[in-house]
mmCIF file of C-alpha atoms in Angstrom:
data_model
loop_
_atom_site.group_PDB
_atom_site.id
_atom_site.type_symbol
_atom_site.label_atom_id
_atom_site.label_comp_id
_atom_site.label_asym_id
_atom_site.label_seq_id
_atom_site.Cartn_x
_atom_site.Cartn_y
_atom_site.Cartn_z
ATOM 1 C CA UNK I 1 10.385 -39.057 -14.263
ATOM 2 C CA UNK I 2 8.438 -37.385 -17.121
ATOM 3 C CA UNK I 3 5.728 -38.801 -18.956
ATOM 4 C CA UNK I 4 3.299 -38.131 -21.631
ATOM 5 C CA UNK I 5 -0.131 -39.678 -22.780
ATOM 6 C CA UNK I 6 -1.710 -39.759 -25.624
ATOM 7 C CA UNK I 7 -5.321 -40.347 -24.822
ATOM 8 C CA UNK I 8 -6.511 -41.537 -28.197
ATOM 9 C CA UNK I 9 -4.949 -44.280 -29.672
ATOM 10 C CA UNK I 10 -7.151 -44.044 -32.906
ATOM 11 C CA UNK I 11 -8.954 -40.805 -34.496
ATOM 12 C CA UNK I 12 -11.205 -40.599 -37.671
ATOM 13 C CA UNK I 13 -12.039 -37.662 -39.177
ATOM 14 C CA UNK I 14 -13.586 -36.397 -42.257
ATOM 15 C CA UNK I 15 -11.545 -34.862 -45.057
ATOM 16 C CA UNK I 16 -12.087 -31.003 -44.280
ATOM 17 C CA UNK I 17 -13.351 -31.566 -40.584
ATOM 18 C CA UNK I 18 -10.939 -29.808 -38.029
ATOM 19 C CA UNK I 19 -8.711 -32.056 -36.027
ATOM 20 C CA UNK I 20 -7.530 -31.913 -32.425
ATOM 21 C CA UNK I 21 -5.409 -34.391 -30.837
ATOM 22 C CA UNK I 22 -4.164 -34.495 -26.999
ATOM 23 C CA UNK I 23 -1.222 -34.633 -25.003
ATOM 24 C CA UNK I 24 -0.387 -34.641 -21.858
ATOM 25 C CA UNK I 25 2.268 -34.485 -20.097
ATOM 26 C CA UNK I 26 3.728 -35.064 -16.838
ATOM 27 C CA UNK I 27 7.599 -32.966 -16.328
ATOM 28 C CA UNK I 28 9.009 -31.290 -13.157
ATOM 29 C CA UNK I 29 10.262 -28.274 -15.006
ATOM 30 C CA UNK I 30 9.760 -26.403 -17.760
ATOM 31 C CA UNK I 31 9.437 -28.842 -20.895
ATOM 32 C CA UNK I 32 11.095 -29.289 -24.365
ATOM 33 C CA UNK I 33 7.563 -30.087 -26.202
ATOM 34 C CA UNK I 34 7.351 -31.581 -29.675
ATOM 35 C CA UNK I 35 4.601 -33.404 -32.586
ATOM 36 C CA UNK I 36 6.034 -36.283 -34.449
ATOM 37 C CA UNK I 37 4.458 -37.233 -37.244
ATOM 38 C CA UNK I 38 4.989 -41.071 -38.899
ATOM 39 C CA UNK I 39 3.807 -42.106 -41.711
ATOM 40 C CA UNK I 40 4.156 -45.880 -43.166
ATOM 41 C CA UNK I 41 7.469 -47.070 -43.640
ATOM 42 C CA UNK I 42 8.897 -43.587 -42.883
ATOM 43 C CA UNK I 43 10.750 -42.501 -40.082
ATOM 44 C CA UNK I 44 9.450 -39.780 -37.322
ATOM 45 C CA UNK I 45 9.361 -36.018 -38.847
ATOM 46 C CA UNK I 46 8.866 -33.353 -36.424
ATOM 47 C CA UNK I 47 5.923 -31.042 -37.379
ATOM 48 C CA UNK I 48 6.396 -28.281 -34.268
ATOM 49 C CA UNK I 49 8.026 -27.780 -31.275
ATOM 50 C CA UNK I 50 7.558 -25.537 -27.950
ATOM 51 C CA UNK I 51 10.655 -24.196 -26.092
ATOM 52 C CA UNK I 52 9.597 -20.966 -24.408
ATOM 53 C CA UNK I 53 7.771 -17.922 -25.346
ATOM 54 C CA UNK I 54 4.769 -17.473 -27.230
ATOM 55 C CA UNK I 55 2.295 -20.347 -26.482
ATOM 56 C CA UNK I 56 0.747 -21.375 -30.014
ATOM 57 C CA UNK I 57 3.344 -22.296 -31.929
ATOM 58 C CA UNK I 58 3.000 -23.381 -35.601
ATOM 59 C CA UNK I 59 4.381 -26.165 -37.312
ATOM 60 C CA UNK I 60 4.437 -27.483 -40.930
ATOM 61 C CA UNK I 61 1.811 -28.549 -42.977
ATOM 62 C CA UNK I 62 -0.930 -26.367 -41.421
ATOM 63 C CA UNK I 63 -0.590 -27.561 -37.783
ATOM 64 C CA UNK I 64 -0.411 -25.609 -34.787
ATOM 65 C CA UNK I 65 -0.451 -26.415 -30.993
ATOM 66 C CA UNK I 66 -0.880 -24.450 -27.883
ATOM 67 C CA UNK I 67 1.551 -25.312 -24.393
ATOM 68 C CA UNK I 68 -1.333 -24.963 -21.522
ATOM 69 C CA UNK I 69 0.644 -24.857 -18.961
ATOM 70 C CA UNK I 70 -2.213 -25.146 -16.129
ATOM 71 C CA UNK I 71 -3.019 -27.742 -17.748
ATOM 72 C CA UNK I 72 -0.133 -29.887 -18.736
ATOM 73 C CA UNK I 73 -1.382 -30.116 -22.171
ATOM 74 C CA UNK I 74 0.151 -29.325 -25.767
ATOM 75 C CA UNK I 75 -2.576 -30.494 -27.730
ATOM 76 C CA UNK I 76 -2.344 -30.299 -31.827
ATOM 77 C CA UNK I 77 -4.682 -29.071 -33.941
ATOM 78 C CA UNK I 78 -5.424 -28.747 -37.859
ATOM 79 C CA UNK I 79 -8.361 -26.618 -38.933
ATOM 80 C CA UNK I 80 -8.901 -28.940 -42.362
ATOM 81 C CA UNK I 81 -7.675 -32.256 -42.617
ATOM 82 C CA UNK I 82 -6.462 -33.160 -45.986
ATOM 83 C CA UNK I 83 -6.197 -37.204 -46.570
ATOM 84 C CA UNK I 84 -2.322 -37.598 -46.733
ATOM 85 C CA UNK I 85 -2.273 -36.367 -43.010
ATOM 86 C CA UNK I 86 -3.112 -40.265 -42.236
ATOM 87 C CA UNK I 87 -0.559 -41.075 -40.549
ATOM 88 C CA UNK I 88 0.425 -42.038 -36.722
ATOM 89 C CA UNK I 89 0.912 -39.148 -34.517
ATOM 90 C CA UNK I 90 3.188 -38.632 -31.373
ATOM 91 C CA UNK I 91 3.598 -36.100 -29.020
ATOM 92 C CA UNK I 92 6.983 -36.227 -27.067
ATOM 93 C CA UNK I 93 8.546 -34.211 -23.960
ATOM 94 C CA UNK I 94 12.227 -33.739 -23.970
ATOM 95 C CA UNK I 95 14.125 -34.162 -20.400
ATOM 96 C CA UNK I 96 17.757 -34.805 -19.691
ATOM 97 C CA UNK I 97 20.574 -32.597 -20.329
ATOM 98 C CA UNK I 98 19.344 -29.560 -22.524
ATOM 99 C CA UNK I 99 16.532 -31.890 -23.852
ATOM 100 C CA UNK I 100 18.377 -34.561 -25.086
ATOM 101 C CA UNK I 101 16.059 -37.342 -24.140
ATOM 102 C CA UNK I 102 12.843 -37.736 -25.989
ATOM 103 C CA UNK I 103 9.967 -39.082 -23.897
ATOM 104 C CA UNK I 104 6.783 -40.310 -26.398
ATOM 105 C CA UNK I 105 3.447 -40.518 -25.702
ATOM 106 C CA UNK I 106 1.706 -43.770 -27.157
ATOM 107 C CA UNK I 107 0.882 -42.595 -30.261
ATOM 108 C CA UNK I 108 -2.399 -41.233 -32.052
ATOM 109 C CA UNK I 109 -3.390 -43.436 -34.973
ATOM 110 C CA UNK I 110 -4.896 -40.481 -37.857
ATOM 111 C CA UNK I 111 -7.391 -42.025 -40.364
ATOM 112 C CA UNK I 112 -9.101 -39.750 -42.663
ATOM 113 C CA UNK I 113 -12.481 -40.667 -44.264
ATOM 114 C CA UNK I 114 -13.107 -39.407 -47.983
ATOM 115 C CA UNK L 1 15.814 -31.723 -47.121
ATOM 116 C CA UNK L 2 18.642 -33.536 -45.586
ATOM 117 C CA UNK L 3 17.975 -36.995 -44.374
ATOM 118 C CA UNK L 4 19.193 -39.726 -41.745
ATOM 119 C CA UNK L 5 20.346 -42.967 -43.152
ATOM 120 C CA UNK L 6 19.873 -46.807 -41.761
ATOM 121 C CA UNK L 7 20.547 -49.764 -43.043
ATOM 122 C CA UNK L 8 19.759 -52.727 -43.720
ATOM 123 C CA UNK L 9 15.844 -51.263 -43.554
ATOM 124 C CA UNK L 10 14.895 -54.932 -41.822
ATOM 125 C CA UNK L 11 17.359 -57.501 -40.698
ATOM 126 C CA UNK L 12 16.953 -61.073 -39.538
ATOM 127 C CA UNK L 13 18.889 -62.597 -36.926
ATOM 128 C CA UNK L 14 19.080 -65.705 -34.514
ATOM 129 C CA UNK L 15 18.866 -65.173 -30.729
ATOM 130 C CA UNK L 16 22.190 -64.983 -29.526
ATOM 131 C CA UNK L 17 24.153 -63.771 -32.379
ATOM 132 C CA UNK L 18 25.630 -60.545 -32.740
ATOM 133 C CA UNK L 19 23.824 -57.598 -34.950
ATOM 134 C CA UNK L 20 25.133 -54.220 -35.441
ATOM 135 C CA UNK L 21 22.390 -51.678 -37.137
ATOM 136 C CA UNK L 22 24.079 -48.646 -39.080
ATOM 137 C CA UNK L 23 23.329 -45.188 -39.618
ATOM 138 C CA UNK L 24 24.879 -42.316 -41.624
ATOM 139 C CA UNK L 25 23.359 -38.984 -39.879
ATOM 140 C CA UNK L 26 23.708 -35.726 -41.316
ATOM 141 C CA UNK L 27 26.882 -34.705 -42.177
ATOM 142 C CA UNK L 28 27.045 -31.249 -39.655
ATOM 143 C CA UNK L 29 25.531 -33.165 -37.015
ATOM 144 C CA UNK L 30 26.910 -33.369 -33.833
ATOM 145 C CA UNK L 31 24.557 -35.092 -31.749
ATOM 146 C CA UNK L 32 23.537 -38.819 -32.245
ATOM 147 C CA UNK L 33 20.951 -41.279 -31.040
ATOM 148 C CA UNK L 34 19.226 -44.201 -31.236
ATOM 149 C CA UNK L 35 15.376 -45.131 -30.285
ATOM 150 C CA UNK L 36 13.385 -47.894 -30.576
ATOM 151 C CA UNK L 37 9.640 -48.866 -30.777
ATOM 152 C CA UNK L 38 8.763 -52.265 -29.950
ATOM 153 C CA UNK L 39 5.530 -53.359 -31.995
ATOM 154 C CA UNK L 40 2.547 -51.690 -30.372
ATOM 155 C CA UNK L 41 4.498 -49.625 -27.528
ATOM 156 C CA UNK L 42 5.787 -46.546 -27.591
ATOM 157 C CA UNK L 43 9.050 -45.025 -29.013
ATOM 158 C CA UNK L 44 11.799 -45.205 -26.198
ATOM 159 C CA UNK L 45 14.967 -43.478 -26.008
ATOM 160 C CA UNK L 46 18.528 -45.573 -25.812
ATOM 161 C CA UNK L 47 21.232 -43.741 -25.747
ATOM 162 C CA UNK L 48 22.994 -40.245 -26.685
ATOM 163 C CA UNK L 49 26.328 -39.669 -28.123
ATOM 164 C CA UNK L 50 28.135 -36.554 -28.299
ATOM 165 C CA UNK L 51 32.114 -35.942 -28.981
ATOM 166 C CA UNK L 52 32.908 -39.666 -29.075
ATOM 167 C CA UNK L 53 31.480 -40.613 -26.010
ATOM 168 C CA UNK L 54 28.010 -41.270 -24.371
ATOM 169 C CA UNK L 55 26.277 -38.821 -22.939
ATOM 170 C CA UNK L 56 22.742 -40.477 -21.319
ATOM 171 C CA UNK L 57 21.831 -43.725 -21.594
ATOM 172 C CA UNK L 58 18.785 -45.228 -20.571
ATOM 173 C CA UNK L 59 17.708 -48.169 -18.785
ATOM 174 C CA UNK L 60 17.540 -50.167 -21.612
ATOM 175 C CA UNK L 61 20.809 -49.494 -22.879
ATOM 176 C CA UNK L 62 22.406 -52.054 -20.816
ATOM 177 C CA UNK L 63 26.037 -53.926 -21.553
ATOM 178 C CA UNK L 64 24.839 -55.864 -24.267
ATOM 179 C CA UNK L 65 24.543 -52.746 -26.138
ATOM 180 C CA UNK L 66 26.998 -49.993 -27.518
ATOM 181 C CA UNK L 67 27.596 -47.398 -29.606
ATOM 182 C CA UNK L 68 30.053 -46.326 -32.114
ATOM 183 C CA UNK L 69 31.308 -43.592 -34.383
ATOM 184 C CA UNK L 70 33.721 -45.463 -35.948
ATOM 185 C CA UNK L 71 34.715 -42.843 -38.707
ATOM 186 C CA UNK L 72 33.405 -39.511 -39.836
ATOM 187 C CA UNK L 73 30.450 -40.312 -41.296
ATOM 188 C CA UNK L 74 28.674 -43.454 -39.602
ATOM 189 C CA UNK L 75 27.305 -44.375 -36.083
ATOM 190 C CA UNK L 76 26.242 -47.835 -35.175
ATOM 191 C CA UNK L 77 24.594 -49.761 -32.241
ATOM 192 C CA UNK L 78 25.663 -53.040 -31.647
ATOM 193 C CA UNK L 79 23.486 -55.895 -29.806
ATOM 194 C CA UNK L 80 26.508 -58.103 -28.689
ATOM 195 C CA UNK L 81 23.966 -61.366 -28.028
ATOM 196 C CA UNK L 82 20.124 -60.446 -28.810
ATOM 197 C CA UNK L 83 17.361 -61.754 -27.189
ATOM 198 C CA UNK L 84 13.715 -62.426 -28.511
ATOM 199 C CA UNK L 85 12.991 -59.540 -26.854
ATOM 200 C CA UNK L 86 15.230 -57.080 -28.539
ATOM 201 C CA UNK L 87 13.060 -57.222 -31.675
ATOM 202 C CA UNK L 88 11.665 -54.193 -32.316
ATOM 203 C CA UNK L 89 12.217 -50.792 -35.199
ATOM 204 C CA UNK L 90 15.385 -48.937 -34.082
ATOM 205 C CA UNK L 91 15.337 -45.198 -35.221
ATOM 206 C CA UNK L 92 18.691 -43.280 -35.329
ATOM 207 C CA UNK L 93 18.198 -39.560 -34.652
ATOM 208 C CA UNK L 94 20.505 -36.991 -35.387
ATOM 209 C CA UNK L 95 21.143 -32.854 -34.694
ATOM 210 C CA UNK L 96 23.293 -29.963 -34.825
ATOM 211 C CA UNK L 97 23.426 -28.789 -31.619
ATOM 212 C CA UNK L 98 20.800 -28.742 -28.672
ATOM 213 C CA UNK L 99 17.374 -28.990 -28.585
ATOM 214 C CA UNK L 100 16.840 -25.449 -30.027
ATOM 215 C CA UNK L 101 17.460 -27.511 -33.174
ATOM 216 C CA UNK L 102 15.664 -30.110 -34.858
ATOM 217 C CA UNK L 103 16.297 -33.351 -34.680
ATOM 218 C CA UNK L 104 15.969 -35.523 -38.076
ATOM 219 C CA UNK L 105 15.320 -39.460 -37.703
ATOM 220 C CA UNK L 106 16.076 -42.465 -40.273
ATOM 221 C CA UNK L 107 13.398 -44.370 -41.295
ATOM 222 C CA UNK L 108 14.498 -47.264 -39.027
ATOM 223 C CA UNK L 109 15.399 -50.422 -38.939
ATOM 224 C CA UNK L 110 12.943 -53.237 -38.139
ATOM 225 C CA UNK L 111 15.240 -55.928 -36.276
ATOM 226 C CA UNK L 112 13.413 -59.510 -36.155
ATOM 227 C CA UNK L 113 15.466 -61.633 -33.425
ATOM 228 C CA UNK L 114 13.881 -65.129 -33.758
#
């Protein structure tokens, strides 16, 4: 069965420090791979996703992430934080027929320090 | 941007009694699903419904839940008798087609079973 892990449950950064969050993931095949973002009282909003092709994909708001396949890893990344990215980050693999079901990682809990 | 609708955004129930949690996804969508996050684990997947009918169903989608479309517009999961248990935020997730396109959630529904 797939998987996927979120090492870090919390990060804090600096507004205008570069940000890098990890994911890994654990799939038999090729994956569906995707960044969730969550904000308070909101529901999830997808901010990339990785099908095929190129490797670094880019996403909305300024975030990008790069499928390492050797690896396992599809790891997000944000050169300048700005402080309304607080917010709780997932990563999530997508398995069953064509992708339909969304495995999520734990989460990554964003705070951003003035 | 097109949104995902739930209601109520937080409902209160006894254990035992019967709750249904609604949803109005996107009006072109074809695909529909429900998720839930218990408090302080991870988003899981429940169920997938596509041309009336289920198409995967996880492990926690057991008999005392179920799905409906019953007209054009809404989609509903019924808890026939919850359980302390069931308490958690239920996302419904909607999309076109497959995975090649994005899949918009509702800002959830945080169900208190007490």
């Amino acid at each position: 069965a797939q998987s996927v892990t979120q090492p870090d449950i919390h990060i804090t950064v600096s507004e205008g420090a570069s940000l890098e969050l990890r994911c890994n993931y654990s799939y038999g095949a090729t994956p569906y791979l995707f960044w969730y973002v969550q904000s308070p009282g909101q529901g999830l909003q997808l901010l990339l996703k990785y099908f095929s092709g190129d490797t670094l994909v880019q996403g909305i708001k300024g975030f990008e992430a790069e499928f390492k396949r050797s690896q396992s890893s599809f790891n997000l990344r944000k050169p300048s934080v700005h402080w309304s990215d607080a917010a709780e980050y997932f990563c999530a693999v997508g398995a069953g027929n064509a992708g339909n079901m969304l495995t999520f990682g734990g989460g990554t809990r964003l705070m951003v320090k003035p | 941007e097109p949104e995902v609708t739930q209601t109520p955004s937080h409902q209160v129930t006894q254990m035992g009694q019967e709750v249904i949690l609604r949803c109005v996804p996107i009006s072109n969508h074809l695909y529909f699903y429900w998720y839930r996050q218990i408090l302080g684990q991870k988003v899981e997947f429940l169920v997938s419904f596509y041309n009336n009918e289920i198409s995967e169903k996880s492990e926690i989608f057991d008999d005392q839940f179920s799905v409906e479309r019953p007209d054009g517009s809404n989609f509903t999961l019924k808890i026939r008798s919850t359980k302390l248990e069931d308490s958690a935020m239920y996302f419904c997730a909607s999309r076109v087609q497959g995975p090649n396109e994005k899949l918009f959630f509702g800002s959830g529904t945080q169900l208190s079973v007490l």
